[in-house]
Amino acid sequence: QVQLVESGGGLVQAGDSLRLSCAASGRGFSNYAMGWFRQAPGKEREFVARISGDGGILDYADFVRGRFTISRDNAKNTVYLQMNSLEPEDTGNYYCAQSAGHYGHSSRSTYEYWGQGTQVTVSS
C-alpha cells in the first residue's frame, strides 16, 4: 500500500516562499510520476505540477509557471514543490499524488494514490 505524507504548508504573506515536501512509501518510487494538486474552498481540485519518475519531464499549470518548481529525490522517496512569489490566489490545500505510470499527466484521474494534503494560506 502506498502512503504519501505532505508537509511544509503554513500561513505566509504575499511575496513569501514555501517549500512543500511529500514523503512516499510502499512501492518503487522512481518508477512513477508524481504530481502536486491544490484545492481552494468551493473549487475543484486543480493540477499544479508533475514530474516524471526519473525527473526528466516537468510540467506546470500556467498560473504557477515561473514561480513554482517541482523536484524529486528518488534516494529519499520524496517530491518537493518550491513555491516563490506566493499570491493570495495560491491559498488552498495542496495534495501530492502518485501516478499510475512513469511519465504522468495533468489529469487527476491518472493518479492512483493521494496524500491527505497540507494547507497553504497566503495573506495579502
GROMACS .gro file of N, CA and C in nm:
model
  372
    1GLN      N    1   0.083  -0.119   0.000
    1GLN     CA    2   0.000   0.000   0.000
    1GLN      C    3   0.087   0.125   0.000
    2VAL      N    4   0.059   0.217  -0.090
    2VAL     CA    5   0.135   0.341  -0.099
    2VAL      C    6   0.083   0.441   0.002
    3GLN      N    7   0.174   0.507   0.071
    3GLN     CA    8   0.138   0.616   0.161
    3GLN      C    9   0.215   0.742   0.118
    4LEU      N   10   0.144   0.852   0.116
    4LEU     CA   11   0.202   0.981   0.081
    4LEU      C   12   0.173   1.079   0.194
    5VAL      N   13   0.276   1.143   0.245
    5VAL     CA   14   0.260   1.234   0.357
    5VAL      C   15   0.321   1.369   0.319
    6GLU      N   16   0.234   1.470   0.311
    6GLU     CA   17   0.280   1.605   0.277
    6GLU      C   18   0.317   1.682   0.403
    7SER      N   19   0.407   1.778   0.387
    7SER     CA   20   0.442   1.868   0.495
    7SER      C   21   0.493   1.999   0.434
    8GLY      N   22   0.502   2.101   0.518
    8GLY     CA   23   0.561   2.227   0.475
    8GLY      C   24   0.463   2.341   0.452
    9GLY      N   25   0.335   2.314   0.465
    9GLY     CA   26   0.238   2.421   0.448
    9GLY      C   27   0.242   2.519   0.564
   10GLY      N   28   0.168   2.628   0.550
   10GLY     CA   29   0.163   2.726   0.657
   10GLY      C   30   0.097   2.855   0.613
   11LEU      N   31   0.105   2.953   0.701
   11LEU     CA   32   0.050   3.086   0.675
   11LEU      C   33   0.165   3.180   0.644
   12VAL      N   34   0.159   3.242   0.525
   12VAL     CA   35   0.264   3.333   0.483
   12VAL      C   36   0.200   3.458   0.423
   13GLN      N   37   0.283   3.558   0.400
   13GLN     CA   38   0.236   3.680   0.336
   13GLN      C   39   0.263   3.676   0.186
   14ALA      N   40   0.190   3.755   0.112
   14ALA     CA   41   0.211   3.764  -0.033
   14ALA      C   42   0.357   3.800  -0.061
   15GLY      N   43   0.415   3.730  -0.158
   15GLY     CA   44   0.554   3.752  -0.193
   15GLY      C   45   0.651   3.656  -0.126
   16ASP      N   46   0.604   3.587  -0.021
   16ASP     CA   47   0.689   3.493   0.051
   16ASP      C   48   0.704   3.362  -0.026
   17SER      N   49   0.787   3.274   0.029
   17SER     CA   50   0.811   3.143  -0.031
   17SER      C   51   0.781   3.033   0.069
   18LEU      N   52   0.748   2.916   0.017
   18LEU     CA   53   0.731   2.795   0.096
   18LEU      C   54   0.784   2.678   0.014
   19ARG      N   55   0.830   2.576   0.084
   19ARG     CA   56   0.867   2.451   0.016
   19ARG      C   57   0.786   2.338   0.077
   20LEU      N   58   0.708   2.276  -0.007
   20LEU     CA   59   0.630   2.159   0.034
   20LEU      C   60   0.710   2.033   0.006
   21SER      N   61   0.692   1.935   0.093
   21SER     CA   62   0.754   1.804   0.075
   21SER      C   63   0.647   1.697   0.079
   22CYS      N   64   0.674   1.589   0.011
   22CYS     CA   65   0.583   1.473   0.013
   22CYS      C   66   0.669   1.347   0.020
   23ALA      N   67   0.661   1.278   0.132
   23ALA     CA   68   0.736   1.154   0.152
   23ALA      C   69   0.649   1.036   0.113
   24ALA      N   70   0.703   0.949   0.030
   24ALA     CA   71   0.628   0.834  -0.021
   24ALA      C   72   0.686   0.703   0.032
   25SER      N   73   0.599   0.607   0.047
   25SER     CA   74   0.642   0.473   0.084
   25SER      C   75   0.549   0.373   0.018
   26GLY      N   76   0.599   0.250  -0.002
   26GLY     CA   77   0.510   0.144  -0.047
   26GLY      C   78   0.542   0.078  -0.178
   27ARG      N   79   0.604   0.144  -0.274
   27ARG     CA   80   0.640   0.079  -0.399
   27ARG      C   81   0.752   0.158  -0.464
   28GLY      N   82   0.810   0.105  -0.569
   28GLY     CA   83   0.926   0.165  -0.633
   28GLY      C   84   0.905   0.309  -0.674
   29PHE      N   85   0.952   0.401  -0.590
   29PHE     CA   86   0.923   0.543  -0.608
   29PHE      C   87   0.967   0.595  -0.744
   30SER      N   88   1.085   0.559  -0.787
   30SER     CA   89   1.139   0.616  -0.911
   30SER      C   90   1.067   0.565  -1.036
   31ASN      N   91   0.981   0.467  -1.022
   31ASN     CA   92   0.908   0.415  -1.137
   31ASN      C   93   0.785   0.498  -1.173
   32TYR      N   94   0.748   0.589  -1.085
   32TYR     CA   95   0.619   0.656  -1.101
   32TYR      C   96   0.632   0.808  -1.099
   33ALA      N   97   0.557   0.871  -1.188
   33ALA     CA   98   0.550   1.016  -1.186
   33ALA      C   99   0.476   1.063  -1.060
   34MET      N  100   0.509   1.183  -1.018
   34MET     CA  101   0.443   1.244  -0.903
   34MET      C  102   0.383   1.377  -0.944
   35GLY      N  103   0.275   1.412  -0.880
   35GLY     CA  104   0.210   1.539  -0.912
   35GLY      C  105   0.172   1.614  -0.787
   36TRP      N  106   0.157   1.744  -0.803
   36TRP     CA  107   0.100   1.830  -0.698
   36TRP      C  108  -0.029   1.890  -0.753
   37PHE      N  109  -0.130   1.888  -0.669
   37PHE     CA  110  -0.259   1.948  -0.700
   37PHE      C  111  -0.297   2.039  -0.584
   38ARG      N  112  -0.392   2.126  -0.608
   38ARG     CA  113  -0.440   2.210  -0.498
   38ARG      C  114  -0.590   2.229  -0.509
   39GLN      N  115  -0.650   2.258  -0.394
   39GLN     CA  116  -0.794   2.280  -0.390
   39GLN      C  117  -0.826   2.395  -0.297
   40ALA      N  118  -0.886   2.497  -0.353
   40ALA     CA  119  -0.931   2.612  -0.274
   40ALA      C  120  -1.075   2.586  -0.229
   41PRO      N  121  -1.118   2.651  -0.122
   41PRO     CA  122  -1.255   2.631  -0.074
   41PRO      C  123  -1.358   2.659  -0.183
   42GLY      N  124  -1.448   2.565  -0.203
   42GLY     CA  125  -1.554   2.584  -0.301
   42GLY      C  126  -1.513   2.563  -0.445
   43LYS      N  127  -1.390   2.519  -0.467
   43LYS     CA  128  -1.341   2.500  -0.603
   43LYS      C  129  -1.298   2.356  -0.626
   44GLU      N  130  -1.286   2.322  -0.753
   44GLU     CA  131  -1.238   2.190  -0.790
   44GLU      C  132  -1.089   2.177  -0.760
   45ARG      N  133  -1.046   2.054  -0.736
   45ARG     CA  134  -0.904   2.028  -0.722
   45ARG      C  135  -0.838   2.045  -0.858
   46GLU      N  136  -0.728   2.121  -0.861
   46GLU     CA  137  -0.665   2.152  -0.989
   46GLU      C  138  -0.518   2.114  -0.991
   47PHE      N  139  -0.473   2.085  -1.112
   47PHE     CA  140  -0.334   2.046  -1.135
   47PHE      C  141  -0.242   2.165  -1.112
   48VAL      N  142  -0.127   2.137  -1.047
   48VAL     CA  143  -0.026   2.240  -1.026
   48VAL      C  144   0.103   2.206  -1.102
   49ALA      N  145   0.154   2.084  -1.080
   49ALA     CA  146   0.280   2.046  -1.142
   49ALA      C  147   0.295   1.894  -1.139
   50ARG      N  148   0.377   1.842  -1.229
   50ARG     CA  149   0.409   1.700  -1.228
   50ARG      C  150   0.554   1.680  -1.267
   51ILE      N  151   0.608   1.565  -1.228
   51ILE     CA  152   0.744   1.529  -1.261
   51ILE      C  153   0.749   1.380  -1.290
   52SER      N  154   0.819   1.342  -1.395
   52SER     CA  155   0.828   1.202  -1.432
   52SER      C  156   0.912   1.125  -1.330
   53GLY      N  157   0.906   0.994  -1.339
   53GLY     CA  158   0.975   0.910  -1.243
   53GLY      C  159   1.125   0.935  -1.235
   54ASP      N  160   1.187   0.965  -1.348
   54ASP     CA  161   1.331   0.990  -1.348
   54ASP      C  162   1.363   1.138  -1.335
   55GLY      N  163   1.261   1.221  -1.321
   55GLY     CA  164   1.282   1.365  -1.305
   55GLY      C  165   1.309   1.440  -1.433
   56GLY      N  166   1.305   1.371  -1.547
   56GLY     CA  167   1.342   1.435  -1.672
   56GLY      C  168   1.233   1.516  -1.738
   57ILE      N  169   1.110   1.492  -1.700
   57ILE     CA  170   0.997   1.564  -1.759
   57ILE      C  171   0.925   1.641  -1.650
   58LEU      N  172   0.913   1.771  -1.671
   58LEU     CA  173   0.844   1.858  -1.577
   58LEU      C  174   0.730   1.927  -1.651
   59ASP      N  175   0.624   1.951  -1.580
   59ASP     CA  176   0.509   2.017  -1.640
   59ASP      C  177   0.441   2.101  -1.533
   60TYR      N  178   0.394   2.220  -1.574
   60TYR     CA  179   0.334   2.311  -1.479
   60TYR      C  180   0.204   2.369  -1.533
   61ALA      N  181   0.114   2.401  -1.442
   61ALA     CA  182  -0.002   2.480  -1.479
   61ALA      C  183   0.045   2.621  -1.514
   62ASP      N  184  -0.025   2.684  -1.605
   62ASP     CA  185   0.016   2.818  -1.649
   62ASP      C  186   0.021   2.918  -1.535
   63PHE      N  187  -0.066   2.904  -1.438
   63PHE     CA  188  -0.074   3.004  -1.332
   63PHE      C  189   0.040   2.994  -1.231
   64VAL      N  190   0.123   2.889  -1.239
   64VAL     CA  191   0.238   2.880  -1.148
   64VAL      C  192   0.371   2.879  -1.222
   65ARG      N  193   0.367   2.873  -1.353
   65ARG     CA  194   0.490   2.867  -1.431
   65ARG      C  195   0.578   2.987  -1.403
   66GLY      N  196   0.703   2.960  -1.372
   66GLY     CA  197   0.797   3.066  -1.339
   66GLY      C  198   0.804   3.100  -1.191
   67ARG      N  199   0.705   3.055  -1.114
   67ARG     CA  200   0.705   3.081  -0.969
   67ARG      C  201   0.728   2.955  -0.888
   68PHE      N  202   0.676   2.843  -0.933
   68PHE     CA  203   0.686   2.717  -0.860
   68PHE      C  204   0.784   2.624  -0.933
   69THR      N  205   0.852   2.540  -0.856
   69THR     CA  206   0.942   2.440  -0.913
   69THR      C  207   0.918   2.306  -0.845
   70ILE      N  208   0.893   2.205  -0.925
   70ILE     CA  209   0.879   2.070  -0.872
   70ILE      C  210   1.010   1.996  -0.889
   71SER      N  211   1.045   1.914  -0.791
   71SER     CA  212   1.166   1.834  -0.799
   71SER      C  213   1.145   1.708  -0.718
   72ARG      N  214   1.236   1.614  -0.732
   72ARG     CA  215   1.225   1.490  -0.655
   72ARG      C  216   1.364   1.440  -0.622
   73ASP      N  217   1.370   1.366  -0.511
   73ASP     CA  218   1.491   1.298  -0.470
   73ASP      C  219   1.455   1.151  -0.456
   74ASN      N  220   1.489   1.073  -0.555
   74ASN     CA  221   1.449   0.932  -0.554
   74ASN      C  222   1.520   0.852  -0.447
   75ALA      N  223   1.634   0.898  -0.403
   75ALA     CA  224   1.704   0.828  -0.294
   75ALA      C  225   1.630   0.846  -0.162
   76LYS      N  226   1.553   0.954  -0.152
   76LYS     CA  227   1.479   0.982  -0.028
   76LYS      C  228   1.329   0.957  -0.044
   77ASN      N  229   1.288   0.909  -0.162
   77ASN     CA  230   1.146   0.884  -0.188
   77ASN      C  231   1.061   1.008  -0.157
   78THR      N  232   1.109   1.121  -0.200
   78THR     CA  233   1.044   1.247  -0.166
   78THR      C  234   1.032   1.337  -0.290
   79VAL      N  235   0.918   1.402  -0.301
   79VAL     CA  236   0.897   1.503  -0.405
   79VAL      C  237   0.873   1.637  -0.336
   80TYR      N  238   0.918   1.743  -0.402
   80TYR     CA  239   0.912   1.876  -0.344
   80TYR      C  240   0.837   1.972  -0.437
   81LEU      N  241   0.784   2.076  -0.376
   81LEU     CA  242   0.728   2.186  -0.454
   81LEU      C  243   0.778   2.315  -0.391
   82GLN      N  244   0.871   2.380  -0.458
   82GLN     CA  245   0.921   2.509  -0.414
   82GLN      C  246   0.830   2.617  -0.470
   83MET      N  247   0.773   2.696  -0.382
   83MET     CA  248   0.676   2.798  -0.423
   83MET      C  249   0.730   2.935  -0.386
   84ASN      N  250   0.755   3.016  -0.487
   84ASN     CA  251   0.806   3.151  -0.467
   84ASN      C  252   0.701   3.253  -0.511
   85SER      N  253   0.720   3.375  -0.468
   85SER     CA  254   0.630   3.485  -0.506
   85SER      C  255   0.483   3.447  -0.485
   86LEU      N  256   0.454   3.394  -0.370
   86LEU     CA  257   0.318   3.347  -0.342
   86LEU      C  258   0.217   3.461  -0.345
   87GLU      N  259   0.100   3.428  -0.392
   87GLU     CA  260  -0.010   3.523  -0.405
   87GLU      C  261  -0.129   3.472  -0.325
   88PRO      N  262  -0.218   3.561  -0.281
   88PRO     CA  263  -0.338   3.515  -0.209
   88PRO      C  264  -0.417   3.410  -0.286
   89GLU      N  265  -0.413   3.418  -0.418
   89GLU     CA  266  -0.485   3.320  -0.502
   89GLU      C  267  -0.424   3.180  -0.493
   90ASP      N  268  -0.305   3.168  -0.437
   90ASP     CA  269  -0.242   3.036  -0.420
   90ASP      C  270  -0.292   2.965  -0.295
   91THR      N  271  -0.375   3.029  -0.217
   91THR     CA  272  -0.429   2.968  -0.095
   91THR      C  273  -0.509   2.844  -0.128
   92GLY      N  274  -0.487   2.738  -0.051
   92GLY     CA  275  -0.560   2.615  -0.071
   92GLY      C  276  -0.493   2.500  -0.001
   93ASN      N  277  -0.554   2.385  -0.011
   93ASN     CA  278  -0.497   2.262   0.040
   93ASN      C  279  -0.418   2.198  -0.073
   94TYR      N  280  -0.292   2.170  -0.050
   94TYR     CA  281  -0.204   2.115  -0.153
   94TYR      C  282  -0.185   1.966  -0.130
   95TYR      N  283  -0.209   1.890  -0.236
   95TYR     CA  284  -0.201   1.745  -0.230
   95TYR      C  285  -0.091   1.694  -0.322
   96CYS      N  286  -0.016   1.596  -0.277
   96CYS     CA  287   0.070   1.525  -0.370
   96CYS      C  288   0.000   1.395  -0.409
   97ALA      N  289   0.035   1.346  -0.526
   97ALA     CA  290  -0.028   1.227  -0.578
   97ALA      C  291   0.075   1.147  -0.658
   98GLN      N  292   0.055   1.016  -0.661
   98GLN     CA  293   0.143   0.929  -0.737
   98GLN      C  294   0.068   0.874  -0.857
   99SER      N  295   0.131   0.889  -0.972
   99SER     CA  296   0.069   0.847  -1.096
   99SER      C  297   0.069   0.695  -1.112
  100ALA      N  298  -0.011   0.650  -1.206
  100ALA     CA  299  -0.013   0.508  -1.240
  100ALA      C  300   0.102   0.470  -1.331
  101GLY      N  301   0.173   0.567  -1.386
  101GLY     CA  302   0.280   0.540  -1.479
  101GLY      C  303   0.403   0.627  -1.458
  102HIS      N  304   0.501   0.609  -1.543
  102HIS     CA  305   0.630   0.676  -1.527
  102HIS      C  306   0.627   0.823  -1.566
  103TYR      N  307   0.544   0.860  -1.664
  103TYR     CA  308   0.550   0.995  -1.718
  103TYR      C  309   0.448   1.090  -1.658
  104GLY      N  310   0.335   1.038  -1.616
  104GLY     CA  311   0.236   1.123  -1.554
  104GLY      C  312   0.155   1.205  -1.653
  105HIS      N  313   0.062   1.280  -1.595
  105HIS     CA  314  -0.031   1.358  -1.676
  105HIS      C  315  -0.088   1.465  -1.586
  106SER      N  316  -0.152   1.565  -1.645
  106SER     CA  317  -0.213   1.670  -1.564
  106SER      C  318  -0.353   1.632  -1.515
  107SER      N  319  -0.408   1.524  -1.565
  107SER     CA  320  -0.544   1.484  -1.526
  107SER      C  321  -0.544   1.411  -1.394
  108ARG      N  322  -0.634   1.452  -1.305
  108ARG     CA  323  -0.645   1.387  -1.173
  108ARG      C  324  -0.670   1.237  -1.183
  109SER      N  325  -0.743   1.197  -1.285
  109SER     CA  326  -0.786   1.058  -1.294
  109SER      C  327  -0.670   0.962  -1.321
  110THR      N  328  -0.556   1.014  -1.359
  110THR     CA  329  -0.440   0.929  -1.388
  110THR      C  330  -0.353   0.903  -1.266
  111TYR      N  331  -0.393   0.955  -1.152
  111TYR     CA  332  -0.317   0.938  -1.029
  111TYR      C  333  -0.387   0.838  -0.939
  112GLU      N  334  -0.310   0.742  -0.889
  112GLU     CA  335  -0.367   0.631  -0.813
  112GLU      C  336  -0.372   0.657  -0.664
  113TYR      N  337  -0.274   0.729  -0.614
  113TYR     CA  338  -0.263   0.747  -0.469
  113TYR      C  339  -0.250   0.895  -0.436
  114TRP      N  340  -0.311   0.931  -0.323
  114TRP     CA  341  -0.315   1.071  -0.281
  114TRP      C  342  -0.277   1.085  -0.135
  115GLY      N  343  -0.211   1.196  -0.103
  115GLY     CA  344  -0.187   1.227   0.036
  115GLY      C  345  -0.307   1.298   0.097
  116GLN      N  346  -0.293   1.333   0.223
  116GLN     CA  347  -0.403   1.399   0.295
  116GLN      C  348  -0.405   1.550   0.274
  117GLY      N  349  -0.296   1.603   0.223
  117GLY     CA  350  -0.291   1.746   0.194
  117GLY      C  351  -0.224   1.827   0.303
  118THR      N  352  -0.172   1.942   0.263
  118THR     CA  353  -0.116   2.038   0.357
  118THR      C  354  -0.168   2.176   0.319
  119GLN      N  355  -0.210   2.251   0.419
  119GLN     CA  356  -0.276   2.379   0.394
  119GLN      C  357  -0.174   2.490   0.372
  120VAL      N  358  -0.198   2.566   0.267
  120VAL     CA  359  -0.119   2.686   0.238
  120VAL      C  360  -0.214   2.806   0.240
  121THR      N  361  -0.182   2.904   0.320
  121THR     CA  362  -0.263   3.025   0.327
  121THR      C  363  -0.173   3.145   0.303
  122VAL      N  364  -0.209   3.225   0.205
  122VAL     CA  365  -0.129   3.342   0.170
  122VAL      C  366  -0.213   3.467   0.197
  123SER      N  367  -0.165   3.550   0.287
  123SER     CA  368  -0.238   3.672   0.320
  123SER      C  369  -0.186   3.788   0.236
  124SER      N  370  -0.275   3.882   0.211
  124SER     CA  371  -0.237   3.997   0.127
  124SER      C  372  -0.179   4.110   0.210
   0.00000   0.00000   0.00000
